[in-house]
Amino acid sequence: MKEIKINHNRLISSIYEIAKIGKLPNGGVRRLAFSKNDLIAKKKIIEWCKELGLSLSIDSIGNIFARLQNNKNSTRKSIGIGSHFDTQPHGGKFDGAYGVLAGLEVIRTLKEKKINLEKPVELIIWSNEEGCRYTPPLMGSLFFTNTIKLKNLKTIKDSKGILLKDELSFFHKLDLKKILKKQIGSFIEIHIEQGPILENLNKSIGIVTGAQGSRGLNIDFIGEDSHSGTTPMNIRKDTVVALSNFVVDFTNQAKKLDKDLRATVGSIITFPGSRNTVSGRSSITVDIRHKDINILNKIETIIQKICQKIKIQFKVKAKIQKKYILPTVNFDSKIISIIKKSCDEIGYSSKKMLSGAGHDAVSLSKVMPTGMIFIPCKNGISHSEKEFASNKDMIAGCNVLLKTVIKMNRN
Ligand code: GLV
Ligand code: MN
Ligand code: MN
């Protein structure tokens, strides 16, 4: 039988069209969760889904669902495919958007080629995957899987003091059916790898077996504001000095603890943030990731010990707050074999691998059979304006996704 293929020009032009929304000067994209750019991107995909005649709906956190149902009498649960449109502050064109638009291309192809699957296929655009504006990450998918509740999220603010519930109100004005419960039976997400493994091994497709665990902490350092010109060095309670020591010690100890541990201080805010005031309060974010829960527990203990040391050495207290814990997960073995089979049949080289990054598929794997497909990205760079995926790899990945969805319909 002749291989069914996606329309590659249509896929690539959709990706580059969405990349214009929130375009940055050095090739990247800034489309923060629940921002105006996020809303514009969602309006665009709603327009494309309406053109296809998909049945659209939205839930109370702004996740959007677009369902292709060929067999109107089918009671089968749908195959969910999708990812996210929100980006990091200096994000790339492909993180998330590729997964959404590859999902759309699969549905466009199924429709165009009149491939009538028994199971509905549902494109999903998850809200706030990145979590860089509003914590936690994977917010939309964690809400969908009942892991977090909306009432606890509405009052959270971004760094400018804007309430999530106010931003969300614009998404609630989208003219879409509101849903309460969805009948989704499985989920598959395609994404750029965001690391160097596939490129280094010269493989086309990553078959993702699971994802490492990650934890997010905030640490507030409390000292005392004072005058920079008059306060003697030995009596200061300077939170900038304290946090700088924390960062160096934490990074060095993390490197020694385990080579696979990832430990990052990504944001530092000092108050009042004035040249001539010794800073009496500072806040940092900490991101730690590893597949082994024991290593994560060990680095948390190290963090506590460094904070105790800092209290004595710099007279600065540290208040540690745990913001979220995402466990290490394994994806569905059946879906993993279907992806492998799809790669082999089309003739793409592949590699089974664990995801270092977090993805909405991690949330979904708790409640339904879930899988992920990776494609390489240049130099393994992501969360950067330099992020790049080639057309050839994006087309290959999308063809694997199409074949996988067709095979999942039979299972
Ligand atoms: C999301 O991109 C994450 O892994 O933090
Ligand atoms: Mn992503
Ligand atoms: Mn990301």
Short mmCIF file of C-alpha atoms and ligand atoms in Angstrom, two decimals:
data_model
loop_
_atom_site.label_atom_id
_atom_site.label_comp_id
_atom_site.label_asym_id
_atom_site.label_seq_id
_atom_site.Cartn_x
_atom_site.Cartn_y
_atom_site.Cartn_z
CA MET A 1 0.00 0.00 0.00
CA LYS A 2 1.22 3.50 -0.82
CA GLU A 3 2.51 5.36 2.23
CA ILE A 4 0.19 8.18 3.38
CA LYS A 5 2.25 11.34 3.84
CA ILE A 6 1.54 14.75 5.31
CA ASN A 7 1.63 17.94 3.23
CA HIS A 8 5.08 19.21 4.17
CA ASN A 9 4.75 22.70 2.69
CA ARG A 10 1.55 23.26 4.66
CA LEU A 11 3.21 22.07 7.90
CA ILE A 12 6.27 24.31 7.51
CA SER A 13 4.30 27.39 6.45
CA SER A 14 1.96 27.01 9.47
CA ILE A 15 4.97 26.78 11.82
CA TYR A 16 6.56 29.91 10.41
CA GLU A 17 3.23 31.76 10.41
CA ILE A 18 2.66 31.11 14.13
CA ALA A 19 6.32 32.06 14.81
CA LYS A 20 5.46 35.62 13.69
CA ILE A 21 3.22 36.02 16.75
CA GLY A 22 5.49 37.40 19.46
CA LYS A 23 8.52 37.49 17.14
CA LEU A 24 11.79 38.65 18.76
CA PRO A 25 14.66 40.45 17.00
CA ASN A 26 17.12 37.53 17.12
CA GLY A 27 14.86 34.88 15.60
CA GLY A 28 13.03 33.82 18.75
CA VAL A 29 9.51 34.22 20.10
CA ARG A 30 8.05 35.69 23.29
CA ARG A 31 4.54 34.40 23.81
CA LEU A 32 4.12 34.21 27.56
CA ALA A 33 1.26 32.12 28.93
CA PHE A 34 -2.09 33.96 29.02
CA SER A 35 -0.55 37.05 27.36
CA LYS A 36 -2.00 38.88 24.38
CA ASN A 37 0.36 37.02 22.02
CA ASP A 38 -0.74 33.68 23.46
CA LEU A 39 -4.36 34.70 22.83
CA ILE A 40 -3.60 35.80 19.24
CA ALA A 41 -1.90 32.45 18.51
CA LYS A 42 -4.88 30.60 19.94
CA LYS A 43 -7.31 32.68 17.84
CA LYS A 44 -5.32 31.74 14.75
CA ILE A 45 -5.45 28.02 15.42
CA ILE A 46 -9.16 28.25 16.26
CA GLU A 47 -9.67 29.84 12.82
CA TRP A 48 -7.74 26.99 11.14
CA CYS A 49 -9.66 24.35 13.10
CA LYS A 50 -12.99 25.97 12.17
CA GLU A 51 -11.98 25.86 8.49
CA LEU A 52 -11.54 22.11 8.92
CA GLY A 53 -14.97 21.77 10.52
CA LEU A 54 -13.56 20.42 13.80
CA SER A 55 -15.69 20.54 16.91
CA LEU A 56 -14.06 23.05 19.27
CA SER A 57 -14.27 23.45 23.01
CA ILE A 58 -12.40 25.11 25.88
CA ASP A 59 -12.09 24.29 29.58
CA SER A 60 -11.85 26.67 32.51
CA ILE A 61 -8.02 26.95 32.42
CA GLY A 62 -8.09 27.77 28.70
CA ASN A 63 -7.02 24.38 27.29
CA ILE A 64 -8.44 24.18 23.76
CA PHE A 65 -9.73 20.96 22.21
CA ALA A 66 -10.48 20.51 18.49
CA ARG A 67 -12.03 17.19 17.61
CA LEU A 68 -12.21 15.37 14.33
CA GLN A 69 -14.96 12.78 14.49
CA ASN A 70 -15.60 10.94 11.25
CA ASN A 71 -17.86 8.30 12.61
CA LYS A 72 -20.62 10.27 14.33
CA ASN A 73 -21.96 7.13 16.00
CA SER A 74 -18.64 6.07 17.45
CA THR A 75 -18.53 5.95 21.23
CA ARG A 76 -14.77 5.35 21.27
CA LYS A 77 -12.62 7.74 23.28
CA SER A 78 -10.43 10.02 21.23
CA ILE A 79 -6.69 9.94 20.52
CA GLY A 80 -5.34 13.24 21.89
CA ILE A 81 -2.46 14.92 20.04
CA GLY A 82 -0.97 18.30 20.84
CA SER A 83 1.35 20.46 22.87
CA HIS A 84 1.50 24.15 23.86
CA PHE A 85 1.78 27.62 22.29
CA ASP A 86 3.21 29.55 25.27
CA THR A 87 6.96 30.17 25.28
CA GLN A 88 9.81 31.19 27.53
CA PRO A 89 10.62 34.95 27.68
CA HIS A 90 13.41 34.37 25.12
CA GLY A 91 11.82 31.29 23.58
CA GLY A 92 12.22 29.61 20.21
CA LYS A 93 9.85 29.01 17.32
CA PHE A 94 9.54 25.26 17.86
CA ASP A 95 9.22 24.41 21.57
CA GLY A 96 5.51 23.53 21.84
CA ALA A 97 4.35 25.16 18.61
CA TYR A 98 5.83 22.31 16.54
CA GLY A 99 3.75 19.77 18.48
CA VAL A 100 0.53 21.74 18.06
CA LEU A 101 1.05 22.35 14.35
CA ALA A 102 2.23 18.80 13.62
CA GLY A 103 -0.99 17.65 15.34
CA LEU A 104 -3.01 20.02 13.16
CA GLU A 105 -1.21 18.76 10.04
CA VAL A 106 -2.07 15.16 10.95
CA ILE A 107 -5.75 16.11 11.21
CA ARG A 108 -5.60 18.11 7.98
CA THR A 109 -4.08 15.08 6.21
CA LEU A 110 -6.62 12.64 7.66
CA LYS A 111 -9.41 14.90 6.44
CA GLU A 112 -7.97 15.64 3.05
CA LYS A 113 -7.15 12.00 2.28
CA LYS A 114 -10.53 10.90 3.66
CA ILE A 115 -8.95 8.46 6.13
CA ASN A 116 -11.89 7.69 8.35
CA LEU A 117 -10.65 6.50 11.71
CA GLU A 118 -13.02 4.82 14.11
CA LYS A 119 -11.63 6.79 17.05
CA PRO A 120 -11.99 10.59 17.05
CA VAL A 121 -8.70 12.48 16.89
CA GLU A 122 -8.46 15.48 19.17
CA LEU A 123 -5.97 18.31 18.80
CA ILE A 124 -5.20 19.82 22.21
CA ILE A 125 -3.46 23.12 22.94
CA TRP A 126 -2.49 23.01 26.61
CA SER A 127 -2.35 26.26 28.62
CA ASN A 128 0.80 27.50 30.33
CA GLU A 129 3.17 24.59 29.82
CA GLU A 130 6.27 26.67 30.52
CA GLY A 131 5.31 27.98 33.95
CA CYS A 132 7.74 30.87 33.65
CA ARG A 133 5.07 33.54 34.08
CA TYR A 134 2.69 31.69 36.39
CA THR A 135 3.85 28.69 38.46
CA PRO A 136 3.48 25.68 38.16
CA PRO A 137 4.58 24.56 34.72
CA LEU A 138 2.28 22.10 32.90
CA MET A 139 -0.59 24.07 34.44
CA GLY A 140 -3.19 23.25 31.78
CA SER A 141 -2.47 19.54 31.70
CA LEU A 142 -2.14 19.25 35.49
CA PHE A 143 -5.55 20.91 35.81
CA PHE A 144 -7.00 18.57 33.18
CA THR A 145 -5.74 15.53 35.09
CA ASN A 146 -7.13 16.88 38.37
CA THR A 147 -3.69 17.26 39.92
CA ILE A 148 -4.22 20.97 40.65
CA LYS A 149 -7.41 22.96 41.27
CA LEU A 150 -8.47 26.18 39.62
CA LYS A 151 -9.54 27.81 42.88
CA ASN A 152 -5.92 27.65 44.06
CA LEU A 153 -4.63 29.24 40.87
CA LYS A 154 -6.94 32.19 40.34
CA THR A 155 -5.21 34.43 42.85
CA ILE A 156 -1.67 33.82 41.68
CA LYS A 157 0.12 36.83 40.21
CA ASP A 158 2.92 37.27 37.71
CA SER A 159 6.01 39.34 38.53
CA LYS A 160 4.12 42.53 37.54
CA GLY A 161 1.25 41.74 39.91
CA ILE A 162 -1.22 40.71 37.19
CA LEU A 163 -3.70 38.11 38.46
CA LEU A 164 -4.04 34.87 36.52
CA LYS A 165 -7.82 35.11 36.76
CA ASP A 166 -7.82 38.51 35.03
CA GLU A 167 -5.72 37.23 32.14
CA LEU A 168 -7.81 34.07 31.94
CA SER A 169 -10.97 36.13 31.50
CA PHE A 170 -9.87 37.05 27.93
CA PHE A 171 -9.63 33.34 27.07
CA HIS A 172 -13.09 32.77 28.52
CA LYS A 173 -14.44 35.30 26.04
CA LEU A 174 -13.40 33.08 23.12
CA ASP A 175 -16.56 31.94 21.43
CA LEU A 176 -16.14 28.22 22.16
CA LYS A 177 -18.26 25.58 23.82
CA LYS A 178 -17.29 25.14 27.49
CA ILE A 179 -16.47 21.58 28.47
CA LEU A 180 -16.52 19.86 31.78
CA LYS A 181 -15.38 16.36 31.04
CA LYS A 182 -13.54 15.05 28.01
CA GLN A 183 -13.53 11.55 26.60
CA ILE A 184 -9.87 11.21 25.70
CA GLY A 185 -8.46 7.69 25.74
CA SER A 186 -4.77 8.22 24.98
CA PHE A 187 -2.36 11.08 24.33
CA ILE A 188 0.64 11.52 22.10
CA GLU A 189 2.89 14.58 21.93
CA ILE A 190 5.60 15.41 19.41
CA HIS A 191 8.34 17.86 20.41
CA ILE A 192 11.87 18.96 19.63
CA GLU A 193 14.34 17.10 21.85
CA GLN A 194 15.78 20.26 23.44
CA GLY A 195 19.04 18.41 24.06
CA PRO A 196 21.94 17.07 21.95
CA ILE A 197 21.44 13.27 21.98
CA LEU A 198 19.70 12.70 18.61
CA GLU A 199 21.92 15.14 16.75
CA ASN A 200 25.09 13.60 18.18
CA LEU A 201 23.98 10.08 17.27
CA ASN A 202 22.67 11.21 13.87
CA LYS A 203 19.20 9.74 14.53
CA SER A 204 15.99 11.13 13.02
CA ILE A 205 13.49 10.23 15.72
CA GLY A 206 13.55 9.95 19.51
CA ILE A 207 11.15 7.42 20.96
CA VAL A 208 10.57 8.78 24.44
CA THR A 209 10.32 6.13 27.13
CA GLY A 210 9.57 8.58 29.96
CA ALA A 211 10.69 11.81 31.58
CA GLN A 212 12.90 12.62 34.53
CA GLY A 213 11.41 14.14 37.68
CA SER A 214 11.72 17.84 38.42
CA ARG A 215 11.12 20.08 41.40
CA GLY A 216 10.72 23.83 41.69
CA LEU A 217 11.65 25.78 44.82
CA ASN A 218 11.69 29.46 45.66
CA ILE A 219 14.07 30.80 48.27
CA ASP A 220 13.56 34.18 49.93
CA PHE A 221 16.65 35.64 51.59
CA ILE A 222 15.84 38.05 54.42
CA GLY A 223 18.45 40.50 55.69
CA GLU A 224 18.19 44.23 56.29
CA ASP A 225 18.07 47.29 54.02
CA SER A 226 20.76 49.83 54.84
CA HIS A 227 22.81 52.68 53.36
CA SER A 228 25.58 51.59 50.96
CA GLY A 229 27.80 54.53 51.83
CA THR A 230 27.63 54.37 55.60
CA THR A 231 26.98 50.78 56.73
CA PRO A 232 30.31 49.10 57.68
CA MET A 233 30.92 45.89 55.73
CA ASN A 234 31.08 43.70 58.84
CA ILE A 235 27.62 44.58 60.18
CA ARG A 236 25.61 44.31 56.97
CA LYS A 237 22.84 41.80 56.41
CA ASP A 238 23.33 41.80 52.65
CA THR A 239 21.08 39.33 50.82
CA VAL A 240 22.92 39.76 47.50
CA VAL A 241 26.17 38.54 49.05
CA ALA A 242 24.32 35.69 50.77
CA LEU A 243 22.52 34.53 47.64
CA SER A 244 25.69 34.75 45.54
CA ASN A 245 27.39 32.39 47.99
CA PHE A 246 24.35 30.14 47.85
CA VAL A 247 24.45 29.91 44.04
CA VAL A 248 28.16 29.04 43.91
CA ASP A 249 27.98 26.47 46.72
CA PHE A 250 24.75 24.87 45.39
CA THR A 251 26.11 24.60 41.83
CA ASN A 252 29.43 23.09 42.94
CA GLN A 253 27.80 20.56 45.24
CA ALA A 254 25.24 19.59 42.57
CA LYS A 255 28.06 18.94 40.07
CA LYS A 256 29.79 16.69 42.58
CA LEU A 257 26.64 14.82 43.62
CA ASP A 258 25.74 13.19 40.28
CA LYS A 259 26.65 13.80 36.66
CA ASP A 260 23.01 13.47 35.54
CA LEU A 261 21.68 15.97 38.05
CA ARG A 262 20.50 19.29 36.59
CA ALA A 263 20.46 22.17 39.08
CA THR A 264 19.64 25.72 38.06
CA VAL A 265 19.05 29.11 39.66
CA GLY A 266 17.14 30.83 36.87
CA SER A 267 15.82 34.03 38.40
CA ILE A 268 17.23 36.44 40.97
CA ILE A 269 15.24 39.46 42.16
CA THR A 270 16.69 41.85 44.70
CA PHE A 271 14.74 44.42 46.70
CA PRO A 272 14.63 47.35 46.62
CA GLY A 273 17.02 46.97 43.68
CA SER A 274 18.85 50.24 44.18
CA ARG A 275 22.55 50.97 43.60
CA ASN A 276 22.98 52.67 46.96
CA THR A 277 20.95 50.41 49.24
CA VAL A 278 22.32 47.19 50.73
CA SER A 279 19.60 44.77 49.64
CA GLY A 280 17.53 43.53 52.58
CA ARG A 281 15.49 41.01 50.63
CA SER A 282 16.13 38.83 47.58
CA SER A 283 14.30 35.97 45.94
CA ILE A 284 15.61 33.21 43.73
CA THR A 285 14.08 30.30 41.84
CA VAL A 286 15.66 26.84 41.95
CA ASP A 287 15.02 24.07 39.41
CA ILE A 288 16.35 20.57 40.11
CA ARG A 289 15.93 17.52 37.87
CA HIS A 290 16.95 13.87 37.94
CA LYS A 291 15.32 10.52 37.28
CA ASP A 292 16.23 9.19 40.74
CA ILE A 293 14.10 10.49 43.62
CA ASN A 294 16.99 9.80 46.07
CA ILE A 295 19.27 12.23 44.24
CA LEU A 296 16.52 14.86 44.28
CA ASN A 297 16.03 14.34 48.02
CA LYS A 298 19.80 14.60 48.56
CA ILE A 299 20.12 17.89 46.70
CA GLU A 300 17.18 19.28 48.69
CA THR A 301 18.99 18.38 51.92
CA ILE A 302 22.11 20.10 50.57
CA ILE A 303 20.03 23.22 49.85
CA GLN A 304 18.77 23.27 53.46
CA LYS A 305 22.31 22.88 54.81
CA ILE A 306 23.69 25.70 52.67
CA CYS A 307 20.85 27.94 53.91
CA GLN A 308 21.74 27.15 57.55
CA LYS A 309 25.38 27.98 56.85
CA ILE A 310 24.40 31.27 55.23
CA LYS A 311 22.37 32.27 58.26
CA ILE A 312 25.45 32.01 60.48
CA GLN A 313 27.94 33.42 58.01
CA PHE A 314 25.96 36.38 56.63
CA LYS A 315 23.20 36.95 59.23
CA VAL A 316 20.68 36.41 56.44
CA LYS A 317 17.72 34.06 56.90
CA ALA A 318 16.58 31.85 54.03
CA LYS A 319 12.96 30.77 53.65
CA ILE A 320 12.56 27.78 51.32
CA GLN A 321 9.23 27.25 49.62
CA LYS A 322 8.44 24.15 47.56
CA LYS A 323 6.44 25.23 44.52
CA TYR A 324 5.93 21.91 42.71
CA ILE A 325 7.10 18.32 42.44
CA LEU A 326 6.82 16.46 39.13
CA PRO A 327 7.69 12.77 39.45
CA THR A 328 9.71 10.69 37.03
CA VAL A 329 7.28 8.94 34.70
CA ASN A 330 7.30 6.06 32.22
CA PHE A 331 5.30 6.24 29.04
CA ASP A 332 3.04 3.46 27.75
CA SER A 333 4.94 0.45 26.42
CA LYS A 334 2.35 -0.26 23.70
CA ILE A 335 2.59 3.29 22.34
CA ILE A 336 6.40 3.08 22.49
CA SER A 337 6.29 -0.05 20.27
CA ILE A 338 3.82 1.58 17.88
CA ILE A 339 6.14 4.58 17.42
CA LYS A 340 9.11 2.24 16.87
CA LYS A 341 7.15 0.26 14.29
CA SER A 342 6.10 3.48 12.53
CA CYS A 343 9.75 4.63 12.31
CA ASP A 344 10.89 1.23 11.01
CA GLU A 345 8.15 1.05 8.39
CA ILE A 346 8.87 4.53 7.02
CA GLY A 347 12.61 3.90 7.25
CA TYR A 348 13.69 6.49 9.84
CA SER A 349 16.49 5.79 12.28
CA SER A 350 15.39 6.06 15.89
CA LYS A 351 16.64 6.00 19.46
CA LYS A 352 14.78 5.21 22.68
CA MET A 353 15.47 7.92 25.24
CA LEU A 354 14.33 9.64 28.44
CA SER A 355 13.15 13.26 28.27
CA GLY A 356 15.20 15.75 30.26
CA ALA A 357 12.55 18.45 29.82
CA GLY A 358 9.05 18.55 31.27
CA HIS A 359 6.08 18.13 28.93
CA ASP A 360 2.29 18.00 29.13
CA ALA A 361 2.60 14.31 28.26
CA VAL A 362 4.08 13.86 31.76
CA SER A 363 0.80 15.02 33.34
CA LEU A 364 -1.32 12.93 30.98
CA SER A 365 0.68 9.75 31.62
CA LYS A 366 -0.84 9.65 35.10
CA VAL A 367 -4.35 9.09 33.77
CA MET A 368 -4.10 7.49 30.30
CA PRO A 369 -1.72 5.63 27.97
CA THR A 370 0.69 8.30 26.76
CA GLY A 371 3.65 8.54 24.42
CA MET A 372 6.08 11.10 22.98
CA ILE A 373 8.07 11.50 19.80
CA PHE A 374 11.21 13.68 19.63
CA ILE A 375 12.99 15.20 16.68
CA PRO A 376 16.53 16.65 16.79
CA CYS A 377 17.24 20.35 17.29
CA LYS A 378 20.42 22.16 16.30
CA ASN A 379 23.23 21.89 18.86
CA GLY A 380 20.61 20.68 21.34
CA ILE A 381 19.71 24.30 22.10
CA SER A 382 16.24 25.27 23.34
CA HIS A 383 14.69 27.95 25.60
CA SER A 384 16.76 30.28 23.46
CA GLU A 385 16.20 32.45 20.42
CA LYS A 386 18.80 30.25 18.71
CA GLU A 387 16.53 27.19 18.90
CA PHE A 388 16.32 25.57 15.45
CA ALA A 389 14.78 22.45 13.92
CA SER A 390 15.23 21.61 10.24
CA ASN A 391 12.27 21.24 7.87
CA LYS A 392 13.46 17.72 7.03
CA ASP A 393 13.34 16.62 10.68
CA MET A 394 9.99 18.34 11.33
CA ILE A 395 8.47 16.63 8.28
CA ALA A 396 9.90 13.23 9.30
CA GLY A 397 8.51 13.59 12.84
CA CYS A 398 5.08 14.60 11.58
CA ASN A 399 4.94 11.57 9.25
CA VAL A 400 5.79 9.33 12.20
CA LEU A 401 3.04 11.02 14.23
CA LEU A 402 0.52 10.44 11.42
CA LYS A 403 1.42 6.77 11.14
CA THR A 404 1.37 6.35 14.91
CA VAL A 405 -2.13 7.87 15.17
CA ILE A 406 -3.42 5.58 12.40
CA LYS A 407 -1.95 2.56 14.19
CA MET A 408 -3.33 3.72 17.57
CA ASN A 409 -6.78 3.75 16.03
CA ARG A 410 -6.50 -0.02 15.61
CA ASN A 411 -5.40 -0.70 19.18
C1 GLV B 1 9.63 23.13 30.13
O1 GLV B 1 10.02 23.45 29.03
C2 GLV B 1 10.52 22.59 31.14
O2 GLV B 1 11.07 21.49 30.95
O3 GLV B 1 10.75 23.29 32.12
MN MN B 2 7.71 22.47 25.35
MN MN B 3 9.83 24.82 27.08
#
